[in-house]
Amino acid sequence: MKKNYENLPYEFLLLINGKPIVGRNFQVKGFNVDSLRSIELKETIDEAAAVIENQFQLKSEAYLWRYYNPYLSQTSEEVDGLKKDVYENEDFFTLQIKVKGRVVAQKIFSGNDYPPKVRYDVDIRSIIPEIIATIQNGLTLKKYTKEYCGYTL
């Protein structure tokens, strides 16, 4: 049975350097339209991005421990030769929340905080339900903050 994604107007999309990695359409029961102009929408996208960044951090730790050799001794010249600017060619991840095809929230974070093996072999299938649940919770609150520092959002 083929799913009709036109009935699922909400979407999150993860991109690296403007190229899509993963995107999922989903439903939001009890959607509150006030959420689109609120501080809570910013907090929602920050929480969803934190879930992804936490996954990257866990994969980085596993990767670094896998190749750690406590018996390898290095001279100071070898260590100095390895120093380089990891932000020279920076990779940017972009997380977007879309409602009916329109981007309503976007968060950009650097991928260069993680080893190249981790940032280019992105596999977030295990956390997709958590990302969707975070977004759904943020879009279904009853009360939203629509004014910030005297400005209407």
mmCIF file of N, CA and C in Angstrom, residues 14-62:
data_model
loop_
_atom_site.group_PDB
_atom_site.id
_atom_site.type_symbol
_atom_site.label_atom_id
_atom_site.label_comp_id
_atom_site.label_asym_id
_atom_site.label_seq_id
_atom_site.Cartn_x
_atom_site.Cartn_y
_atom_site.Cartn_z
ATOM 1 N N LEU A 14 16.975 17.412 6.784
ATOM 2 C CA LEU A 14 18.360 17.606 7.210
ATOM 3 C C LEU A 14 19.223 17.668 5.956
ATOM 4 N N LEU A 15 20.008 18.741 5.842
ATOM 5 C CA LEU A 15 20.861 18.948 4.675
ATOM 6 C C LEU A 15 22.305 19.138 5.124
ATOM 7 N N ILE A 16 23.244 18.802 4.251
ATOM 8 C CA ILE A 16 24.648 19.137 4.478
ATOM 9 C C ILE A 16 25.104 19.942 3.267
ATOM 10 N N ASN A 17 25.587 21.133 3.525
ATOM 11 C CA ASN A 17 26.032 22.057 2.476
ATOM 12 C C ASN A 17 24.966 22.241 1.403
ATOM 13 N N GLY A 18 23.709 22.310 1.821
ATOM 14 C CA GLY A 18 22.610 22.553 0.905
ATOM 15 C C GLY A 18 22.093 21.328 0.173
ATOM 16 N N LYS A 19 22.705 20.155 0.410
ATOM 17 C CA LYS A 19 22.273 18.918 -0.248
ATOM 18 C C LYS A 19 21.508 18.061 0.765
ATOM 19 N N PRO A 20 20.322 17.565 0.394
ATOM 20 C CA PRO A 20 19.506 16.803 1.347
ATOM 21 C C PRO A 20 20.140 15.476 1.745
ATOM 22 N N ILE A 21 20.023 15.171 3.028
ATOM 23 C CA ILE A 21 20.473 13.887 3.567
ATOM 24 C C ILE A 21 19.259 13.021 3.871
ATOM 25 N N VAL A 22 18.360 13.582 4.666
ATOM 26 C CA VAL A 22 17.159 12.847 5.054
ATOM 27 C C VAL A 22 16.025 13.836 5.286
ATOM 28 N N GLY A 23 14.829 13.405 4.953
ATOM 29 C CA GLY A 23 13.646 14.199 5.201
ATOM 30 C C GLY A 23 12.479 13.277 5.464
ATOM 31 N N ARG A 24 11.594 13.665 6.341
ATOM 32 C CA ARG A 24 10.430 12.849 6.656
ATOM 33 C C ARG A 24 9.198 13.729 6.763
ATOM 34 N N ASN A 25 8.109 13.241 6.192
ATOM 35 C CA ASN A 25 6.804 13.869 6.352
ATOM 36 C C ASN A 25 6.108 13.188 7.514
ATOM 37 N N PHE A 26 5.289 13.953 8.239
ATOM 38 C CA PHE A 26 4.589 13.389 9.391
ATOM 39 C C PHE A 26 3.352 14.212 9.683
ATOM 40 N N GLN A 27 2.522 13.711 10.577
ATOM 41 C CA GLN A 27 1.311 14.413 10.990
ATOM 42 C C GLN A 27 1.535 15.072 12.342
ATOM 43 N N VAL A 28 0.742 16.102 12.596
ATOM 44 C CA VAL A 28 0.728 16.742 13.906
ATOM 45 C C VAL A 28 -0.728 16.862 14.313
ATOM 46 N N LYS A 29 -1.125 16.050 15.280
ATOM 47 C CA LYS A 29 -2.502 16.115 15.764
ATOM 48 C C LYS A 29 -2.610 17.234 16.787
ATOM 49 N N GLY A 30 -3.575 18.105 16.607
ATOM 50 C CA GLY A 30 -3.757 19.231 17.521
ATOM 51 C C GLY A 30 -2.821 20.383 17.220
ATOM 52 N N PHE A 31 -2.442 20.553 15.947
ATOM 53 C CA PHE A 31 -1.541 21.644 15.559
ATOM 54 C C PHE A 31 -2.125 22.987 15.950
ATOM 55 N N ASN A 32 -1.304 23.825 16.579
ATOM 56 C CA ASN A 32 -1.699 25.159 16.987
ATOM 57 C C ASN A 32 -0.995 26.158 16.073
ATOM 58 N N VAL A 33 -1.757 26.886 15.281
ATOM 59 C CA VAL A 33 -1.184 27.828 14.313
ATOM 60 C C VAL A 33 -0.380 28.936 14.995
ATOM 61 N N ASP A 34 -0.647 29.208 16.256
ATOM 62 C CA ASP A 34 0.116 30.220 17.001
ATOM 63 C C ASP A 34 1.581 29.823 17.170
ATOM 64 N N SER A 35 1.878 28.545 17.022
ATOM 65 C CA SER A 35 3.249 28.068 17.198
ATOM 66 C C SER A 35 4.194 28.633 16.142
ATOM 67 N N LEU A 36 3.666 29.012 14.990
ATOM 68 C CA LEU A 36 4.517 29.471 13.893
ATOM 69 C C LEU A 36 5.126 30.842 14.138
ATOM 70 N N ARG A 37 4.572 31.602 15.060
ATOM 71 C CA ARG A 37 5.112 32.921 15.409
ATOM 72 C C ARG A 37 5.326 32.997 16.917
ATOM 73 N N SER A 38 6.223 32.134 17.384
ATOM 74 C CA SER A 38 6.460 32.079 18.825
ATOM 75 C C SER A 38 7.918 31.746 19.129
ATOM 76 N N ILE A 39 8.304 32.049 20.345
ATOM 77 C CA ILE A 39 9.643 31.691 20.829
ATOM 78 C C ILE A 39 9.769 30.174 20.922
ATOM 79 N N GLU A 40 8.681 29.499 21.216
ATOM 80 C CA GLU A 40 8.715 28.048 21.388
ATOM 81 C C GLU A 40 9.103 27.323 20.097
ATOM 82 N N LEU A 41 8.830 27.919 18.931
ATOM 83 C CA LEU A 41 9.253 27.310 17.669
ATOM 84 C C LEU A 41 10.777 27.294 17.576
ATOM 85 N N LYS A 42 11.410 28.367 18.010
ATOM 86 C CA LYS A 42 12.881 28.412 18.040
ATOM 87 C C LYS A 42 13.420 27.370 19.009
ATOM 88 N N GLU A 43 12.781 27.254 20.171
ATOM 89 C CA GLU A 43 13.213 26.250 21.142
ATOM 90 C C GLU A 43 13.011 24.833 20.603
ATOM 91 N N THR A 44 11.944 24.632 19.842
ATOM 92 C CA THR A 44 11.662 23.319 19.264
ATOM 93 C C THR A 44 12.747 22.922 18.274
ATOM 94 N N ILE A 45 13.130 23.827 17.387
ATOM 95 C CA ILE A 45 14.169 23.492 16.401
ATOM 96 C C ILE A 45 15.516 23.315 17.083
ATOM 97 N N ASP A 46 15.774 24.085 18.153
ATOM 98 C CA ASP A 46 17.016 23.902 18.918
ATOM 99 C C ASP A 46 17.060 22.517 19.564
ATOM 100 N N GLU A 47 15.933 22.063 20.111
ATOM 101 C CA GLU A 47 15.878 20.735 20.739
ATOM 102 C C GLU A 47 16.062 19.626 19.714
ATOM 103 N N ALA A 48 15.437 19.765 18.546
ATOM 104 C CA ALA A 48 15.568 18.764 17.485
ATOM 105 C C ALA A 48 17.015 18.700 16.984
ATOM 106 N N ALA A 49 17.653 19.855 16.822
ATOM 107 C CA ALA A 49 19.051 19.881 16.393
ATOM 108 C C ALA A 49 19.955 19.286 17.471
ATOM 109 N N ALA A 50 19.620 19.507 18.738
ATOM 110 C CA ALA A 50 20.408 18.938 19.834
ATOM 111 C C ALA A 50 20.340 17.412 19.824
ATOM 112 N N VAL A 51 19.204 16.851 19.449
ATOM 113 C CA VAL A 51 19.072 15.399 19.343
ATOM 114 C C VAL A 51 20.043 14.876 18.286
ATOM 115 N N ILE A 52 20.118 15.564 17.149
ATOM 116 C CA ILE A 52 21.016 15.149 16.062
ATOM 117 C C ILE A 52 22.473 15.325 16.473
ATOM 118 N N GLU A 53 22.792 16.469 17.078
ATOM 119 C CA GLU A 53 24.173 16.713 17.499
ATOM 120 C C GLU A 53 24.619 15.721 18.570
ATOM 121 N N ASN A 54 23.709 15.331 19.452
ATOM 122 C CA ASN A 54 24.032 14.325 20.465
ATOM 123 C C ASN A 54 24.360 12.991 19.795
ATOM 124 N N GLN A 55 23.605 12.631 18.772
ATOM 125 C CA GLN A 55 23.874 11.405 18.022
ATOM 126 C C GLN A 55 25.255 11.471 17.368
ATOM 127 N N PHE A 56 25.587 12.620 16.772
ATOM 128 C CA PHE A 56 26.903 12.792 16.156
ATOM 129 C C PHE A 56 28.012 12.670 17.204
ATOM 130 N N GLN A 57 27.781 13.217 18.379
ATOM 131 C CA GLN A 57 28.791 13.155 19.432
ATOM 132 C C GLN A 57 29.015 11.710 19.890
ATOM 133 N N LEU A 58 27.933 10.964 20.068
ATOM 134 C CA LEU A 58 28.063 9.562 20.465
ATOM 135 C C LEU A 58 28.809 8.750 19.403
ATOM 136 N N LYS A 59 28.498 8.990 18.134
ATOM 137 C CA LYS A 59 29.186 8.279 17.054
ATOM 138 C C LYS A 59 30.649 8.696 16.972
ATOM 139 N N SER A 60 30.954 9.956 17.266
ATOM 140 C CA SER A 60 32.338 10.426 17.267
ATOM 141 C C SER A 60 33.134 9.744 18.362
ATOM 142 N N GLU A 61 32.547 9.638 19.543
ATOM 143 C CA GLU A 61 33.240 8.972 20.657
ATOM 144 C C GLU A 61 33.514 7.510 20.322
ATOM 145 N N ALA A 62 32.536 6.824 19.756
ATOM 146 C CA ALA A 62 32.721 5.413 19.392
ATOM 147 C C ALA A 62 33.807 5.283 18.324
#
